[in-house]
PDB file of C-alpha atoms and ligand atoms in Angstrom:
ATOM      1  CA  MET A   1     -56.862 193.960 -24.836  1.00  0.00           C
ATOM      2  CA  ARG A   2     -57.608 197.705 -25.038  1.00  0.00           C
ATOM      3  CA  LEU A   3     -55.400 200.789 -24.292  1.00  0.00           C
ATOM      4  CA  TYR A   4     -56.921 204.180 -23.611  1.00  0.00           C
ATOM      5  CA  LEU A   5     -54.749 207.229 -23.774  1.00  0.00           C
ATOM      6  CA  LEU A   6     -55.760 209.509 -21.179  1.00  0.00           C
ATOM      7  CA  ARG A   7     -55.425 213.448 -21.252  1.00  0.00           C
ATOM      8  CA  LEU A   8     -54.989 214.306 -17.460  1.00  0.00           C
ATOM      9  CA  GLY A   9     -54.113 218.131 -17.941  1.00  0.00           C
ATOM     10  CA  THR A  10     -52.150 220.220 -20.053  1.00  0.00           C
ATOM     11  CA  VAL A  11     -48.683 221.718 -19.820  1.00  0.00           C
ATOM     12  CA  PRO A  12     -49.061 225.532 -20.359  1.00  0.00           C
ATOM     13  CA  GLY A  13     -47.148 227.218 -23.158  1.00  0.00           C
ATOM     14  CA  LEU A  14     -46.608 223.886 -25.180  1.00  0.00           C
ATOM     15  CA  GLN A  15     -50.595 223.020 -25.002  1.00  0.00           C
ATOM     16  CA  ALA A  16     -49.086 219.558 -24.444  1.00  0.00           C
ATOM     17  CA  PRO A  17     -51.046 216.951 -22.639  1.00  0.00           C
ATOM     18  CA  VAL A  18     -50.207 215.241 -19.341  1.00  0.00           C
ATOM     19  CA  PRO A  19     -50.391 211.646 -19.950  1.00  0.00           C
ATOM     20  CA  GLY A  20     -51.852 208.594 -18.503  1.00  0.00           C
ATOM     21  CA  TYR A  21     -52.603 205.324 -19.940  1.00  0.00           C
ATOM     22  CA  LEU A  22     -55.133 202.504 -19.177  1.00  0.00           C
ATOM     23  CA  ILE A  23     -54.503 198.977 -19.901  1.00  0.00           C
ATOM     24  CA  ARG A  24     -57.331 196.576 -19.737  1.00  0.00           C
ATOM     25  CA  THR A  25     -56.630 192.662 -20.500  1.00  0.00           C
ATOM     26  CA  ASP A  26     -58.755 190.080 -21.873  1.00  0.00           C
ATOM     27  CA  ASP A  27     -58.576 188.236 -18.461  1.00  0.00           C
ATOM     28  CA  GLY A  28     -59.770 191.092 -16.491  1.00  0.00           C
ATOM     29  CA  ARG A  29     -56.632 193.024 -15.368  1.00  0.00           C
ATOM     30  CA  THR A  30     -56.658 196.558 -15.183  1.00  0.00           C
ATOM     31  CA  VAL A  31     -53.143 198.667 -15.391  1.00  0.00           C
ATOM     32  CA  LEU A  32     -52.857 202.180 -15.102  1.00  0.00           C
ATOM     33  CA  VAL A  33     -49.669 204.100 -16.323  1.00  0.00           C
ATOM     34  CA  ASP A  34     -48.983 206.998 -14.290  1.00  0.00           C
ATOM     35  CA  THR A  35     -51.710 209.268 -12.629  1.00  0.00           C
ATOM     36  CA  GLY A  36     -51.182 212.638 -13.894  1.00  0.00           C
ATOM     37  CA  ALA A  37     -50.917 215.918 -12.170  1.00  0.00           C
ATOM     38  CA  VAL A  38     -52.681 217.997  -9.283  1.00  0.00           C
ATOM     39  CA  PRO A  39     -52.590 221.897  -9.786  1.00  0.00           C
ATOM     40  CA  GLY A  40     -50.418 223.975  -7.742  1.00  0.00           C
ATOM     41  CA  THR A  41     -47.501 221.407  -7.452  1.00  0.00           C
ATOM     42  CA  PRO A  42     -44.094 223.060  -7.201  1.00  0.00           C
ATOM     43  CA  GLY A  43     -41.010 222.484  -9.529  1.00  0.00           C
ATOM     44  CA  ALA A  44     -41.667 220.449 -12.526  1.00  0.00           C
ATOM     45  CA  GLY A  45     -45.353 220.331 -11.900  1.00  0.00           C
ATOM     46  CA  ALA A  46     -45.749 224.361 -11.667  1.00  0.00           C
ATOM     47  CA  GLY A  47     -48.312 225.650 -13.764  1.00  0.00           C
ATOM     48  CA  ILE A  48     -49.672 222.675 -15.031  1.00  0.00           C
ATOM     49  CA  GLN A  49     -53.619 222.772 -15.935  1.00  0.00           C
ATOM     50  CA  VAL A  50     -55.807 220.309 -14.655  1.00  0.00           C
ATOM     51  CA  ASP A  51     -59.582 221.092 -15.758  1.00  0.00           C
ATOM     52  CA  GLU A  52     -62.614 220.133 -13.694  1.00  0.00           C
ATOM     53  CA  GLY A  53     -63.064 216.486 -14.300  1.00  0.00           C
ATOM     54  CA  GLN A  54     -59.653 215.766 -15.736  1.00  0.00           C
ATOM     55  CA  ASP A  55     -58.190 214.316 -12.725  1.00  0.00           C
ATOM     56  CA  VAL A  56     -57.324 210.785 -13.079  1.00  0.00           C
ATOM     57  CA  VAL A  57     -60.047 209.339 -10.824  1.00  0.00           C
ATOM     58  CA  SER A  58     -63.002 211.590 -12.788  1.00  0.00           C
ATOM     59  CA  THR A  59     -61.375 210.380 -16.153  1.00  0.00           C
ATOM     60  CA  LEU A  60     -61.292 206.661 -15.031  1.00  0.00           C
ATOM     61  CA  ASP A  61     -64.995 206.958 -13.701  1.00  0.00           C
ATOM     62  CA  ARG A  62     -66.193 208.260 -16.981  1.00  0.00           C
ATOM     63  CA  LEU A  63     -64.735 204.831 -18.417  1.00  0.00           C
ATOM     64  CA  GLY A  64     -66.479 202.893 -16.030  1.00  0.00           C
ATOM     65  CA  VAL A  65     -63.218 202.146 -13.812  1.00  0.00           C
ATOM     66  CA  ARG A  66     -63.141 202.801 -10.141  1.00  0.00           C
ATOM     67  CA  PRO A  67     -60.058 203.252  -8.211  1.00  0.00           C
ATOM     68  CA  ALA A  68     -60.230 199.943  -6.586  1.00  0.00           C
ATOM     69  CA  ASP A  69     -60.577 198.084  -9.885  1.00  0.00           C
ATOM     70  CA  VAL A  70     -56.947 198.989 -10.785  1.00  0.00           C
ATOM     71  CA  ASP A  71     -54.681 196.213  -9.933  1.00  0.00           C
ATOM     72  CA  ILE A  72     -51.328 197.680 -11.061  1.00  0.00           C
ATOM     73  CA  VAL A  73     -50.232 201.285 -11.422  1.00  0.00           C
ATOM     74  CA  VAL A  74     -46.752 201.218 -13.384  1.00  0.00           C
ATOM     75  CA  CYS A  75     -44.940 204.498 -12.519  1.00  0.00           C
ATOM     76  CA  SER A  76     -42.821 205.794 -15.618  1.00  0.00           C
ATOM     77  CA  HIS A  77     -41.279 207.801 -13.084  1.00  0.00           C
ATOM     78  CA  LEU A  78     -42.132 210.055 -10.025  1.00  0.00           C
ATOM     79  CA  ASP A  79     -42.174 213.652 -11.534  1.00  0.00           C
ATOM     80  CA  PRO A  80     -45.044 215.385  -9.998  1.00  0.00           C
ATOM     81  CA  ASP A  81     -46.880 215.625 -13.620  1.00  0.00           C
ATOM     82  CA  HIS A  82     -47.182 211.782 -13.548  1.00  0.00           C
ATOM     83  CA  THR A  83     -47.851 211.064  -9.721  1.00  0.00           C
ATOM     84  CA  GLY A  84     -50.215 213.571  -8.854  1.00  0.00           C
ATOM     85  CA  GLY A  85     -53.354 210.814  -8.450  1.00  0.00           C
ATOM     86  CA  HIS A  86     -51.332 208.303  -6.552  1.00  0.00           C
ATOM     87  CA  ALA A  87     -53.119 208.610  -3.335  1.00  0.00           C
ATOM     88  CA  ALA A  88     -56.245 207.322  -4.998  1.00  0.00           C
ATOM     89  CA  PHE A  89     -55.141 203.677  -5.604  1.00  0.00           C
ATOM     90  CA  PRO A  90     -53.833 202.366  -2.110  1.00  0.00           C
ATOM     91  CA  GLU A  91     -55.401 198.852  -3.294  1.00  0.00           C
ATOM     92  CA  ALA A  92     -53.043 198.699  -6.338  1.00  0.00           C
ATOM     93  CA  GLU A  93     -49.406 197.604  -6.659  1.00  0.00           C
ATOM     94  CA  PHE A  94     -47.086 200.245  -7.699  1.00  0.00           C
ATOM     95  CA  VAL A  95     -44.400 198.950 -10.076  1.00  0.00           C
ATOM     96  CA  ILE A  96     -41.116 200.916 -10.466  1.00  0.00           C
ATOM     97  CA  GLN A  97     -37.856 200.541 -11.514  1.00  0.00           C
ATOM     98  CA  ARG A  98     -35.747 199.906  -8.390  1.00  0.00           C
ATOM     99  CA  SER A  99     -32.804 202.558  -9.281  1.00  0.00           C
ATOM    100  CA  HIS A 100     -35.449 205.207  -9.722  1.00  0.00           C
ATOM    101  CA  LEU A 101     -37.320 204.446  -6.363  1.00  0.00           C
ATOM    102  CA  GLU A 102     -33.978 204.330  -4.413  1.00  0.00           C
ATOM    103  CA  LEU A 103     -32.832 207.750  -6.011  1.00  0.00           C
ATOM    104  CA  ALA A 104     -36.203 209.191  -5.409  1.00  0.00           C
ATOM    105  CA  ARG A 105     -36.009 208.076  -1.773  1.00  0.00           C
ATOM    106  CA  SER A 106     -32.493 208.984  -1.108  1.00  0.00           C
ATOM    107  CA  GLY A 107     -33.614 212.864  -1.176  1.00  0.00           C
ATOM    108  CA  GLY A 108     -30.763 213.278  -4.098  1.00  0.00           C
ATOM    109  CA  VAL A 109     -33.164 214.925  -6.464  1.00  0.00           C
ATOM    110  CA  PRO A 110     -34.787 218.187  -5.622  1.00  0.00           C
ATOM    111  CA  ARG A 111     -37.736 217.986  -7.988  1.00  0.00           C
ATOM    112  CA  LEU A 112     -38.506 214.492  -6.661  1.00  0.00           C
ATOM    113  CA  GLU A 113     -38.196 215.986  -3.243  1.00  0.00           C
ATOM    114  CA  ALA A 114     -40.677 218.523  -3.984  1.00  0.00           C
ATOM    115  CA  SER A 115     -43.351 215.748  -5.408  1.00  0.00           C
ATOM    116  CA  ARG A 116     -42.304 213.434  -2.241  1.00  0.00           C
ATOM    117  CA  PRO A 117     -45.791 214.309  -0.492  1.00  0.00           C
ATOM    118  CA  LEU A 118     -47.480 212.866  -3.872  1.00  0.00           C
ATOM    119  CA  TRP A 119     -45.611 209.467  -3.875  1.00  0.00           C
ATOM    120  CA  ASP A 120     -43.896 208.671  -0.364  1.00  0.00           C
ATOM    121  CA  LEU A 121     -47.250 207.559   1.168  1.00  0.00           C
ATOM    122  CA  PRO A 122     -47.273 204.953   3.780  1.00  0.00           C
ATOM    123  CA  GLY A 123     -50.408 203.374   2.152  1.00  0.00           C
ATOM    124  CA  LEU A 124     -49.095 202.757  -1.039  1.00  0.00           C
ATOM    125  CA  LYS A 125     -47.372 199.407  -1.975  1.00  0.00           C
ATOM    126  CA  TYR A 126     -44.335 199.760  -4.279  1.00  0.00           C
ATOM    127  CA  THR A 127     -42.930 196.495  -5.991  1.00  0.00           C
ATOM    128  CA  THR A 128     -39.363 197.188  -7.896  1.00  0.00           C
ATOM    129  CA  VAL A 129     -38.266 195.629 -11.129  1.00  0.00           C
ATOM    130  CA  ASP A 130     -34.653 195.738 -12.438  1.00  0.00           C
ATOM    131  CA  GLY A 131     -34.331 196.706 -16.401  1.00  0.00           C
ATOM    132  CA  ASP A 132     -36.528 195.275 -18.980  1.00  0.00           C
ATOM    133  CA  THR A 133     -39.339 193.346 -17.435  1.00  0.00           C
ATOM    134  CA  GLU A 134     -42.569 191.362 -18.657  1.00  0.00           C
ATOM    135  CA  LEU A 135     -45.201 192.856 -16.422  1.00  0.00           C
ATOM    136  CA  LEU A 136     -47.984 190.748 -17.987  1.00  0.00           C
ATOM    137  CA  PRO A 137     -48.355 188.831 -21.117  1.00  0.00           C
ATOM    138  CA  GLY A 138     -48.462 191.612 -23.800  1.00  0.00           C
ATOM    139  CA  VAL A 139     -47.115 194.432 -21.631  1.00  0.00           C
ATOM    140  CA  GLU A 140     -43.656 194.933 -21.122  1.00  0.00           C
ATOM    141  CA  LEU A 141     -41.413 197.544 -19.142  1.00  0.00           C
ATOM    142  CA  ILE A 142     -38.497 199.152 -21.040  1.00  0.00           C
ATOM    143  CA  ALA A 143     -35.979 200.614 -18.987  1.00  0.00           C
ATOM    144  CA  SER A 144     -35.312 204.114 -20.373  1.00  0.00           C
ATOM    145  CA  GLY A 145     -33.255 206.443 -18.092  1.00  0.00           C
ATOM    146  CA  GLY A 146     -31.881 209.728 -18.658  1.00  0.00           C
ATOM    147  CA  HIS A 147     -34.787 211.989 -18.300  1.00  0.00           C
ATOM    148  CA  VAL A 148     -34.429 210.811 -14.775  1.00  0.00           C
ATOM    149  CA  PRO A 149     -32.320 207.730 -14.120  1.00  0.00           C
ATOM    150  CA  GLY A 150     -34.867 204.661 -13.657  1.00  0.00           C
ATOM    151  CA  HIS A 151     -37.491 206.209 -16.090  1.00  0.00           C
ATOM    152  CA  GLN A 152     -39.633 203.327 -17.692  1.00  0.00           C
ATOM    153  CA  SER A 153     -41.482 203.372 -20.948  1.00  0.00           C
ATOM    154  CA  VAL A 154     -44.286 200.360 -21.894  1.00  0.00           C
ATOM    155  CA  LEU A 155     -44.681 198.115 -24.579  1.00  0.00           C
ATOM    156  CA  VAL A 156     -48.140 197.052 -25.462  1.00  0.00           C
ATOM    157  CA  ARG A 157     -48.997 194.278 -27.621  1.00  0.00           C
ATOM    158  CA  LEU A 158     -52.501 194.896 -29.272  1.00  0.00           C
ATOM    159  CA  PRO A 159     -54.232 192.116 -31.111  1.00  0.00           C
ATOM    160  CA  GLY A 160     -55.716 194.497 -33.578  1.00  0.00           C
ATOM    161  CA  THR A 161     -53.212 197.675 -33.744  1.00  0.00           C
ATOM    162  CA  GLY A 162     -50.116 195.746 -33.011  1.00  0.00           C
ATOM    163  CA  PRO A 163     -47.647 197.046 -30.806  1.00  0.00           C
ATOM    164  CA  VAL A 164     -47.733 200.473 -29.048  1.00  0.00           C
ATOM    165  CA  LEU A 165     -44.786 201.971 -27.481  1.00  0.00           C
ATOM    166  CA  LEU A 166     -45.495 204.447 -24.478  1.00  0.00           C
ATOM    167  CA  ALA A 167     -42.234 206.219 -24.502  1.00  0.00           C
ATOM    168  CA  VAL A 168     -43.436 208.658 -21.728  1.00  0.00           C
ATOM    169  CA  ASP A 169     -40.706 211.177 -21.099  1.00  0.00           C
ATOM    170  CA  ALA A 170     -37.750 209.464 -22.540  1.00  0.00           C
ATOM    171  CA  ILE A 171     -38.926 210.653 -26.078  1.00  0.00           C
ATOM    172  CA  PRO A 172     -41.602 213.506 -24.893  1.00  0.00           C
ATOM    173  CA  MET A 173     -42.351 214.634 -28.537  1.00  0.00           C
ATOM    174  CA  SER A 174     -41.591 213.626 -32.125  1.00  0.00           C
ATOM    175  CA  ALA A 175     -39.162 216.260 -32.307  1.00  0.00           C
ATOM    176  CA  ALA A 176     -36.829 214.067 -29.957  1.00  0.00           C
ATOM    177  CA  LEU A 177     -36.905 210.934 -32.235  1.00  0.00           C
ATOM    178  CA  ASP A 178     -33.135 211.500 -33.332  1.00  0.00           C
ATOM    179  CA  PRO A 179     -30.855 210.121 -30.656  1.00  0.00           C
ATOM    180  CA  ASP A 180     -28.049 212.153 -31.890  1.00  0.00           C
ATOM    181  CA  ALA A 181     -29.577 215.594 -32.673  1.00  0.00           C
ATOM    182  CA  ARG A 182     -32.555 215.428 -30.632  1.00  0.00           C
ATOM    183  CA  PRO A 183     -33.078 218.212 -28.150  1.00  0.00           C
ATOM    184  CA  VAL A 184     -32.069 217.940 -24.408  1.00  0.00           C
ATOM    185  CA  PHE A 185     -34.515 219.670 -22.306  1.00  0.00           C
ATOM    186  CA  PRO A 186     -34.326 221.487 -18.752  1.00  0.00           C
ATOM    187  CA  PHE A 187     -35.648 218.507 -16.816  1.00  0.00           C
ATOM    188  CA  ASP A 188     -33.597 215.934 -18.406  1.00  0.00           C
ATOM    189  CA  LEU A 189     -30.788 214.824 -15.950  1.00  0.00           C
ATOM    190  CA  ASP A 190     -28.273 212.522 -17.901  1.00  0.00           C
ATOM    191  CA  GLU A 191     -27.640 213.547 -21.652  1.00  0.00           C
ATOM    192  CA  ALA A 192     -25.761 210.287 -22.622  1.00  0.00           C
ATOM    193  CA  GLU A 193     -28.122 208.135 -20.975  1.00  0.00           C
ATOM    194  CA  LEU A 194     -30.970 209.886 -22.420  1.00  0.00           C
ATOM    195  CA  ARG A 195     -29.765 209.409 -26.015  1.00  0.00           C
ATOM    196  CA  ALA A 196     -28.790 205.771 -25.368  1.00  0.00           C
ATOM    197  CA  SER A 197     -32.519 205.417 -24.425  1.00  0.00           C
ATOM    198  CA  THR A 198     -33.789 207.477 -27.129  1.00  0.00           C
ATOM    199  CA  ARG A 199     -31.694 204.997 -29.456  1.00  0.00           C
ATOM    200  CA  LYS A 200     -32.958 201.703 -27.787  1.00  0.00           C
ATOM    201  CA  LEU A 201     -36.476 202.976 -28.106  1.00  0.00           C
ATOM    202  CA  VAL A 202     -36.494 204.141 -31.559  1.00  0.00           C
ATOM    203  CA  GLU A 203     -34.732 200.760 -32.820  1.00  0.00           C
ATOM    204  CA  LEU A 204     -37.116 198.559 -30.651  1.00  0.00           C
ATOM    205  CA  ALA A 205     -40.318 200.641 -32.512  1.00  0.00           C
ATOM    206  CA  ARG A 206     -38.457 199.859 -35.484  1.00  0.00           C
ATOM    207  CA  ARG A 207     -37.985 196.222 -34.849  1.00  0.00           C
ATOM    208  CA  GLU A 208     -41.467 195.513 -33.763  1.00  0.00           C
ATOM    209  CA  ASN A 209     -43.110 198.290 -35.976  1.00  0.00           C
ATOM    210  CA  ALA A 210     -44.696 199.813 -32.856  1.00  0.00           C
ATOM    211  CA  LEU A 211     -46.268 203.057 -33.033  1.00  0.00           C
ATOM    212  CA  ILE A 212     -44.637 205.428 -30.464  1.00  0.00           C
ATOM    213  CA  VAL A 213     -46.778 207.350 -28.127  1.00  0.00           C
ATOM    214  CA  HIS A 214     -44.858 210.374 -26.949  1.00  0.00           C
ATOM    215  CA  GLY A 215     -45.421 211.697 -23.468  1.00  0.00           C
ATOM    216  CA  HIS A 216     -46.133 215.713 -24.185  1.00  0.00           C
ATOM    217  CA  ASP A 217     -46.653 216.258 -27.705  1.00  0.00           C
ATOM    218  CA  ALA A 218     -49.406 218.447 -28.544  1.00  0.00           C
ATOM    219  CA  GLU A 219     -49.644 217.854 -32.330  1.00  0.00           C
ATOM    220  CA  GLN A 220     -49.346 214.044 -32.027  1.00  0.00           C
ATOM    221  CA  TRP A 221     -52.029 213.695 -29.581  1.00  0.00           C
ATOM    222  CA  ARG A 222     -54.250 215.560 -31.680  1.00  0.00           C
ATOM    223  CA  SER A 223     -54.094 212.601 -34.252  1.00  0.00           C
ATOM    224  CA  LEU A 224     -54.382 210.065 -31.890  1.00  0.00           C
ATOM    225  CA  ARG A 225     -57.071 208.120 -30.436  1.00  0.00           C
ATOM    226  CA  VAL A 226     -57.796 209.484 -26.920  1.00  0.00           C
ATOM    227  CA  ALA A 227     -60.241 208.259 -24.194  1.00  0.00           C
ATOM    228  CA  PRO A 228     -63.013 207.419 -24.470  1.00  0.00           C
ATOM    229  CA  GLU A 229     -61.823 206.092 -27.692  1.00  0.00           C
ATOM    230  CA  PHE A 230     -59.217 203.398 -27.466  1.00  0.00           C
ATOM    231  CA  TYR A 231     -56.983 201.252 -29.526  1.00  0.00           C
ATOM    232  CA  ALA A 232     -57.411 197.358 -29.596  1.00  0.00           C
TER     233      ALA A 232
HETATM  234 ZN1  LIG B   1     -43.698 214.387 -17.654  1.00  0.00          ZN
END
């Protein structure tokens, strides 16, 4: 099994990555987590920089993966910096927490309304899950709401590296690892749930001795293996 960390753009100011993740299993399954950003998206995606060739399709192409090869797209959540490339994967199964999809479809969150043209497409097939769920052997979805209700993180168990926890936006940077003292960012919707999810993920990582990969941490990503390198 291999895990690729994909840099699909840059958050201006922070110089932080817009993350995506690619998992290739030993039995030939291809799982993509999030699809990056498109430039010019309003709201939470405003100002995000996507360089030439940095979009998800071009990035996967350099790894020898075509959109039709992707079996599953895991949606951490539907913010515009995580959904920019959804339209490219009409043949994939999109897996999302039920509470998040229902909230987004309800129209109750303005920034998810702003990104609706990216994710609410008639050709996309969504499968919902409720809470922590084994997606495939060695790949677990971990419910981690708070940033938005129904956000999910992903635990990947690699044979050599060991477990890697893709926290995504539940713990977007290492400065947010302390459940009680962590900052709450402008786009975090539920502070109490956010702190509970931070605690849950940190305790999970400690129990499993997992490497936590943060969603938008410029400094951490400089020290990580980013595609075309990979973890195995
Ligand atoms: Zn994000």
